[in-house]
Every structure is written in C-alpha cells, then in structure tokens.
C-alpha cells in the first residue's frame, strides 16, 4: 500500500514538472492533494462535490500521516495539504524565504472522537480521567488505540492533555481510522481515538455502520460533572464550543492560482461549507440562510 502511494506521488510530481508550461484552470487540470488520513471522509466529500460541478478537474489524493502530508506540499510533491494544524515556524520560514504569503484556509471544525465497544462499561470520561490513562496512573488495563504511530489524533491528545511521557500509556497503533473502529468492535478493553468526521454524517451509510457498531464516549471538562455535562462531537456541541476535543481542518498551499486555489476557495465558500455541514461538522464560515415568507390571500378557485 505504501509503495503504491509512493509511486502515485512520484509519477504525479513528474507530471507537474513536465507540465509547468500549461497552467491548470479552475474548472480543469490536474492537481495532487495530500491529506491526513483521519480527515478522509470530509476530504472525499469535498472532492466529490467539486467534481460534480467541474467534471474535467482531476483531483488526485493521497492519505498519509499529517506530517507527511505537509512535507509533500512543502516539497512541491503535492499542491495542497489538508491537515489539522497550522504550519510550524520552520515551515512558515519556507514561505517567507520564497516570498510566498502564508495564507492557511480554515475549512471546518472537527472533533477528535473517543469510541469504545458496545459492551464496555465506559460510557463517559472526564478530561482528567483520560489524562490519567495517558500518564499510566489510571485504568492501565485499557488500551488506547490510534490510527498510526504518527497520528495527528495522538499528537493532538499529547498537546491537549499536556502529556510529558507518552511511553507510560498503554497505546496501540492500528492501520488507519477504519482499523481502529474494527479493533474496538472486537475488544471490550479498548478506547479508540479517531477523527470525528468518520462517524458524523448521519446520511452516509458507511458512517452510520461505523457509529452503530461502537459507542461514542461522552467527554466532560468538569472534574465532578453531572450527566448533562458530557458531550460527544456533534454539530451542536461543536457550535456551542462545549466539546473539549475540537480541532480545525486547514488547507495549505504554496501555489495561489488555477485549480489549486479554486478548490481551496470552493471548500471555504458556500457550497463547500454546505458539504461540511451535511457531513456533520461545523462549517468554519457560517453562511446565514434567509427564508422569506410572503403572505398573500388565496385566490378563489374557478
């Protein structure tokens, strides 16, 4: 699988080099998108919507760990990187040294979801209880399962919980978010940490199959919470900013023209934001929808 992704990136990179004379257009052309694997459902949805409007546009995507996605974009092997963080200081320096404005495009607010087996006794957790699991001081029998060893979900949790030594945690690296879900379905002593967009789309059959096969754990930021103080990463809890583990979905590029910039604008404009909303995430740019009701007397039927 890794070899196949490598060959795709290399071949598309060579295509970009040999095709530099012919710039792509907003409605046609060919670009490479490197995206964090934990964001696959929302990225797939945006690409499908874009191709519905512009069928001549060829959008090639590779799903890799977050750091790899940024590296591919920074090295010009991908036109766009879709990740959950802003550029680091060293990455920003590359933009500055090449006189390229650093303009990260924020597309959505996602949540890092915690899931467990349907027969598990864990239904809710406080942030402090989860921190203790990562520190190895509580529930060492519970295995914390992430999508891969370079997971953006893992990096997020380490930073959010201020974990100094992750080696004390009972952590297991799976092979992607789907593999995390499959593992949790079979193990009562596991908590899976996945991108919320994998289980957020209530109209998508795959998303519903996933959510019906596991339990989403409620999370509270309060030490002694009542039942109403626990939240899962729903659109409502993200909008009210009550879910403790929220994160942004951000698009990065060093190229500000043609199909690259058109796709980024699409994701952050009205239709792309409707896709975000339909997928069960919170659109970063909220577009108000006015409903006009005109009152008229009903005319008599002839």
CSV table of C-alpha atoms in Angstrom, one decimal:
chain,number,residue,atom,x,y,z
A,1,UNK,CA,0.0,0.0,0.0
A,2,UNK,CA,2.8,2.4,1.0
A,3,UNK,CA,4.7,1.5,-2.2
A,4,UNK,CA,1.6,2.3,-4.3
A,5,UNK,CA,1.1,5.7,-2.6
A,6,UNK,CA,4.8,6.5,-3.2
A,7,UNK,CA,4.6,5.6,-6.9
A,8,UNK,CA,1.5,7.8,-7.3
A,9,UNK,CA,3.2,10.8,-5.7
A,10,UNK,CA,6.3,10.4,-7.7
A,11,UNK,CA,4.5,10.0,-11.0
A,12,UNK,CA,2.3,13.0,-10.4
A,13,UNK,CA,5.3,15.0,-9.3
A,14,UNK,CA,7.0,14.3,-12.6
A,15,UNK,CA,3.7,15.2,-14.4
A,16,UNK,CA,3.7,18.6,-12.6
A,17,UNK,CA,7.4,19.2,-13.6
A,18,UNK,CA,6.8,18.4,-17.3
A,19,UNK,CA,3.5,20.3,-17.4
A,20,UNK,CA,4.7,23.6,-15.9
A,21,UNK,CA,4.2,25.5,-19.1
A,22,UNK,CA,0.5,24.7,-19.2
A,23,UNK,CA,-1.2,26.1,-16.1
A,24,UNK,CA,-4.3,24.3,-14.9
A,25,UNK,CA,-7.6,26.2,-14.9
A,26,UNK,CA,-10.3,26.4,-12.1
A,27,UNK,CA,-12.6,24.0,-14.0
A,28,UNK,CA,-10.0,21.6,-15.5
A,29,UNK,CA,-6.5,20.4,-15.0
A,30,UNK,CA,-4.7,18.0,-12.6
A,31,UNK,CA,-3.5,18.5,-9.0
A,32,UNK,CA,-2.3,16.4,-6.1
A,33,UNK,CA,-3.9,16.7,-2.6
A,34,UNK,CA,-2.1,15.2,0.4
A,35,UNK,CA,-4.5,14.8,3.3
A,36,UNK,CA,-4.3,13.5,6.8
A,37,UNK,CA,-5.9,10.0,6.8
A,38,UNK,CA,-8.1,11.0,9.8
A,39,UNK,CA,-9.9,13.5,7.5
A,40,UNK,CA,-10.6,11.1,4.7
A,41,UNK,CA,-14.5,11.2,4.8
A,42,UNK,CA,-14.7,15.0,4.7
A,43,UNK,CA,-12.0,15.3,2.1
A,44,UNK,CA,-13.7,12.7,-0.1
A,45,UNK,CA,-17.0,14.6,0.2
A,46,UNK,CA,-15.4,17.9,-0.8
A,47,UNK,CA,-13.7,16.3,-3.8
A,48,UNK,CA,-16.9,14.6,-4.9
A,49,UNK,CA,-18.8,17.9,-4.7
A,50,UNK,CA,-16.1,19.7,-6.7
A,51,UNK,CA,-16.1,17.1,-9.4
A,52,UNK,CA,-19.9,17.3,-9.6
A,53,UNK,CA,-19.5,21.0,-10.6
A,54,UNK,CA,-16.3,20.6,-12.6
A,55,UNK,CA,-16.0,17.1,-14.0
A,56,UNK,CA,-12.9,17.9,-16.1
A,57,UNK,CA,-10.9,18.6,-13.0
A,58,UNK,CA,-8.7,15.7,-11.9
A,59,UNK,CA,-8.1,15.7,-8.2
A,60,UNK,CA,-5.6,13.0,-7.1
A,61,UNK,CA,-5.5,12.4,-3.3
A,62,UNK,CA,-3.0,10.5,-1.1
A,63,UNK,CA,-4.0,9.8,2.5
A,64,UNK,CA,-0.9,9.9,4.7
A,65,UNK,CA,0.0,10.9,8.3
A,66,UNK,CA,-0.3,14.6,8.9
A,67,UNK,CA,3.4,15.4,9.0
A,68,UNK,CA,3.9,13.5,5.7
A,69,UNK,CA,1.1,15.5,4.1
A,70,UNK,CA,2.7,18.8,5.0
A,71,UNK,CA,6.1,17.5,3.8
A,72,UNK,CA,4.7,16.6,0.4
A,73,UNK,CA,3.2,20.0,0.0
A,74,UNK,CA,6.3,21.8,1.2
A,75,UNK,CA,8.5,19.8,-1.2
A,76,UNK,CA,6.1,20.6,-4.2
A,77,UNK,CA,5.1,16.9,-4.5
A,78,UNK,CA,1.5,17.9,-3.7
A,79,UNK,CA,-0.3,21.1,-4.5
A,80,UNK,CA,-2.4,21.1,-1.3
A,81,UNK,CA,-2.0,19.7,2.2
A,82,UNK,CA,-5.2,19.2,4.2
A,83,UNK,CA,-4.3,18.7,7.9
A,84,UNK,CA,-5.5,19.7,11.4
A,85,UNK,CA,-2.7,22.2,12.3
A,86,UNK,CA,-1.1,25.4,11.1
A,87,UNK,CA,2.4,25.5,9.8
A,88,UNK,CA,5.3,25.2,12.2
A,89,UNK,CA,7.9,28.1,12.5
A,90,UNK,CA,10.3,26.3,10.2
A,91,UNK,CA,7.5,25.6,7.6
A,92,UNK,CA,6.5,29.3,7.7
A,93,UNK,CA,10.1,30.2,7.1
A,94,UNK,CA,10.0,28.4,3.7
A,95,UNK,CA,7.1,30.6,2.7
A,96,UNK,CA,8.9,33.7,3.8
A,97,UNK,CA,12.2,32.8,2.1
A,98,UNK,CA,10.3,32.2,-1.2
A,99,UNK,CA,8.3,35.4,-0.9
A,100,UNK,CA,5.1,33.4,-0.7
A,101,UNK,CA,2.3,34.7,1.6
A,102,UNK,CA,1.3,32.2,4.2
A,103,UNK,CA,-2.5,32.0,4.0
A,104,UNK,CA,-3.9,28.9,5.7
A,105,UNK,CA,-7.5,28.3,4.7
A,106,UNK,CA,-9.7,27.1,7.6
A,107,UNK,CA,-12.5,24.9,6.3
A,108,UNK,CA,-14.2,23.3,9.3
A,109,UNK,CA,-14.2,22.4,13.0
A,110,UNK,CA,-13.9,18.7,13.6
A,111,UNK,CA,-13.8,16.8,16.9
A,112,UNK,CA,-11.4,14.0,18.0
A,113,UNK,CA,-13.9,11.3,18.9
A,114,UNK,CA,-13.4,8.6,21.6
A,115,UNK,CA,-15.1,5.3,20.9
A,116,UNK,CA,-15.4,2.0,22.8
A,117,UNK,CA,-17.0,-1.4,22.5
A,118,UNK,CA,-20.8,-1.6,22.8
A,119,UNK,CA,-20.4,-4.0,25.8
A,120,UNK,CA,-17.8,-1.8,27.5
A,121,UNK,CA,-18.6,-0.3,30.9
A,122,UNK,CA,-17.1,3.0,29.9
A,123,UNK,CA,-19.8,5.5,28.6
A,124,UNK,CA,-18.4,8.8,29.9
A,125,UNK,CA,-15.0,10.2,30.8
A,126,UNK,CA,-13.7,13.5,32.2
A,127,UNK,CA,-10.7,15.1,30.6
A,128,UNK,CA,-8.7,14.5,33.8
A,129,UNK,CA,-9.6,10.8,33.8
A,130,UNK,CA,-8.3,10.5,30.2
A,131,UNK,CA,-5.2,12.4,31.2
A,132,UNK,CA,-4.5,9.8,33.9
A,133,UNK,CA,-4.9,7.0,31.4
A,134,UNK,CA,-2.2,8.6,29.2
A,135,UNK,CA,0.0,9.1,32.3
A,136,UNK,CA,-0.4,5.4,33.2
A,137,UNK,CA,-1.9,6.2,36.6
A,138,UNK,CA,-5.4,5.0,36.0
A,139,UNK,CA,-7.0,2.1,34.1
A,140,UNK,CA,-3.8,0.7,32.7
A,141,UNK,CA,-5.9,-2.3,31.6
A,142,UNK,CA,-7.5,-0.1,28.9
A,143,UNK,CA,-5.7,0.0,25.6
A,144,UNK,CA,-5.7,3.4,23.8
A,145,UNK,CA,-5.9,2.7,20.1
A,146,UNK,CA,-4.8,5.3,17.5
A,147,UNK,CA,-4.8,5.2,13.7
A,148,UNK,CA,-1.0,5.1,13.3
A,149,UNK,CA,2.2,5.8,15.2
A,150,UNK,CA,2.4,9.3,13.6
A,151,UNK,CA,-1.2,10.0,14.2
A,152,UNK,CA,-2.5,13.6,14.2
A,153,UNK,CA,-5.1,12.3,16.8
A,154,UNK,CA,-2.2,11.1,19.0
A,155,UNK,CA,-0.3,14.4,18.6
A,156,UNK,CA,-3.4,16.4,19.4
A,157,UNK,CA,-4.1,14.4,22.6
A,158,UNK,CA,-0.5,14.7,23.8
A,159,UNK,CA,-0.6,18.5,23.4
A,160,UNK,CA,-4.2,18.9,24.6
A,161,UNK,CA,-3.6,16.9,27.8
A,162,UNK,CA,-0.1,18.1,28.3
A,163,UNK,CA,1.4,14.6,28.4
A,164,UNK,CA,5.2,14.7,29.2
A,165,UNK,CA,5.9,11.0,28.7
A,166,UNK,CA,3.6,9.1,26.3
A,167,UNK,CA,5.6,5.8,26.9
A,168,UNK,CA,3.7,5.3,30.2
A,169,UNK,CA,0.4,5.0,28.3
A,170,UNK,CA,-1.0,1.7,27.1
A,171,UNK,CA,-1.0,2.8,23.4
A,172,UNK,CA,-1.6,0.6,20.3
A,173,UNK,CA,-1.1,1.8,16.7
A,174,UNK,CA,-3.6,0.4,14.2
A,175,UNK,CA,-3.6,0.9,10.4
A,176,UNK,CA,-5.9,3.8,9.9
A,177,UNK,CA,-9.1,5.1,11.4
A,178,UNK,CA,-11.2,2.2,10.0
A,179,UNK,CA,-8.9,-0.3,11.5
A,180,UNK,CA,-9.3,1.5,14.9
A,181,UNK,CA,-13.1,1.1,14.6
A,182,UNK,CA,-12.7,-2.6,13.7
A,183,UNK,CA,-10.4,-3.2,16.6
A,184,UNK,CA,-12.7,-1.6,19.1
A,185,UNK,CA,-15.7,-3.6,17.8
A,186,UNK,CA,-13.8,-6.8,18.9
A,187,UNK,CA,-12.2,-5.6,22.2
A,188,UNK,CA,-14.0,-4.6,25.4
A,189,UNK,CA,-10.8,-3.2,26.9
A,190,UNK,CA,-10.0,-0.6,24.2
A,191,UNK,CA,-10.7,3.0,23.6
A,192,UNK,CA,-10.3,4.1,20.0
A,193,UNK,CA,-9.3,7.7,19.2
A,194,UNK,CA,-10.5,8.7,15.7
A,195,UNK,CA,-11.4,11.8,13.6
A,196,UNK,CA,-15.0,12.7,14.3
A,197,UNK,CA,-15.8,13.0,10.6
A,198,UNK,CA,-15.6,9.2,10.3
A,199,UNK,CA,-18.9,8.9,12.3
A,200,UNK,CA,-20.5,12.3,11.9
A,201,UNK,CA,-22.5,12.0,8.6
A,202,UNK,CA,-26.0,10.8,9.6
A,203,UNK,CA,-26.9,10.4,5.9
A,204,UNK,CA,-23.9,8.3,4.9
A,205,UNK,CA,-24.4,4.5,5.2
A,206,UNK,CA,-20.7,3.9,6.0
A,207,UNK,CA,-20.7,6.5,8.7
A,208,UNK,CA,-23.9,5.0,10.2
A,209,UNK,CA,-22.5,1.5,10.0
A,210,UNK,CA,-19.5,2.6,12.0
A,211,UNK,CA,-21.4,4.6,14.6
A,212,UNK,CA,-23.9,1.7,15.1
A,213,UNK,CA,-21.1,-0.8,15.8
A,214,UNK,CA,-19.4,1.2,18.6
A,215,UNK,CA,-20.2,3.6,21.4
A,216,UNK,CA,-19.1,7.2,21.3
A,217,UNK,CA,-17.8,8.2,24.7
A,218,UNK,CA,-19.2,11.4,26.3
A,219,UNK,CA,-16.4,13.8,27.4
A,220,UNK,CA,-16.6,16.5,30.2
A,221,UNK,CA,-14.1,19.2,31.0
A,222,UNK,CA,-15.5,19.3,34.6
A,223,UNK,CA,-14.0,17.3,37.4
A,224,UNK,CA,-17.3,16.4,39.1
A,225,UNK,CA,-19.8,16.5,36.2
A,226,UNK,CA,-23.5,15.7,36.1
A,227,UNK,CA,-24.9,13.6,33.3
A,228,UNK,CA,-25.7,16.7,31.3
A,229,UNK,CA,-22.1,17.9,31.3
A,230,UNK,CA,-20.8,15.2,29.0
A,231,UNK,CA,-20.6,15.8,25.2
A,232,UNK,CA,-19.9,13.9,22.1
A,233,UNK,CA,-18.5,15.6,18.9
A,234,UNK,CA,-21.9,16.6,17.3
A,235,UNK,CA,-22.5,19.7,15.2
A,236,UNK,CA,-24.4,21.2,18.1
A,237,UNK,CA,-21.7,20.6,20.7
A,238,UNK,CA,-19.0,21.9,18.3
A,239,UNK,CA,-21.1,25.0,17.6
A,240,UNK,CA,-21.6,25.7,21.3
A,241,UNK,CA,-17.9,25.0,21.8
A,242,UNK,CA,-18.7,22.6,24.6
A,243,UNK,CA,-16.9,19.5,23.3
A,244,UNK,CA,-13.4,19.5,24.8
A,245,UNK,CA,-11.5,17.9,21.9
A,246,UNK,CA,-12.2,20.2,18.9
A,247,UNK,CA,-9.7,20.9,16.1
A,248,UNK,CA,-9.6,22.8,12.9
A,249,UNK,CA,-9.4,21.4,9.3
A,250,UNK,CA,-6.9,23.6,7.5
A,251,UNK,CA,-5.8,23.7,3.8
A,252,UNK,CA,-2.3,24.7,3.0
A,253,UNK,CA,-0.7,25.5,-0.3
A,254,UNK,CA,2.3,27.3,-1.8
A,255,UNK,CA,0.5,27.8,-5.2
A,256,UNK,CA,-2.1,30.6,-5.4
A,257,UNK,CA,-3.5,30.0,-8.9
A,258,UNK,CA,-5.6,27.8,-11.1
A,259,UNK,CA,-7.2,24.6,-9.9
A,260,UNK,CA,-5.3,24.6,-6.6
A,261,UNK,CA,-6.7,28.0,-5.4
A,262,UNK,CA,-10.1,27.2,-7.0
A,263,UNK,CA,-10.5,24.0,-4.9
A,264,UNK,CA,-9.5,25.8,-1.7
A,265,UNK,CA,-11.9,28.6,-2.4
A,266,UNK,CA,-14.7,26.0,-3.1
A,267,UNK,CA,-14.1,24.3,0.2
A,268,UNK,CA,-14.3,27.5,2.2
A,269,UNK,CA,-17.2,29.1,0.1
A,270,UNK,CA,-20.9,28.5,0.3
A,271,UNK,CA,-21.2,25.1,-1.4
A,272,UNK,CA,-18.1,23.7,0.2
A,273,UNK,CA,-19.4,24.8,3.6
A,274,UNK,CA,-22.7,23.2,3.0
A,275,UNK,CA,-20.8,19.9,2.4
A,276,UNK,CA,-19.1,20.4,5.7
A,277,UNK,CA,-22.5,21.0,7.4
A,278,UNK,CA,-24.0,18.0,5.7
A,279,UNK,CA,-21.1,15.8,6.8
A,280,UNK,CA,-21.9,16.6,10.5
A,281,UNK,CA,-19.0,19.0,11.1
A,282,UNK,CA,-19.1,22.7,11.9
A,283,UNK,CA,-18.5,25.0,8.9
A,284,UNK,CA,-15.8,27.5,9.7
A,285,UNK,CA,-17.6,30.2,7.7
A,286,UNK,CA,-21.2,30.2,8.7
A,287,UNK,CA,-23.4,31.4,5.9
A,288,UNK,CA,-26.8,32.8,7.0
A,289,UNK,CA,-29.7,31.5,5.0
A,290,UNK,CA,-32.7,33.9,4.8
A,291,UNK,CA,-36.1,32.4,4.5
A,292,UNK,CA,-38.6,34.9,3.1
A,293,UNK,CA,-42.3,34.2,3.6
A,294,UNK,CA,-44.7,36.3,1.5
A,295,UNK,CA,-48.3,36.4,2.8
A,296,UNK,CA,-50.9,36.6,0.0
A,297,UNK,CA,-54.6,35.8,0.2
A,298,UNK,CA,-55.5,32.6,-1.5
A,299,UNK,CA,-57.4,33.3,-4.7
A,300,UNK,CA,-60.8,31.6,-5.3
A,301,UNK,CA,-60.7,28.5,-7.4
A,302,UNK,CA,-62.5,28.9,-10.7
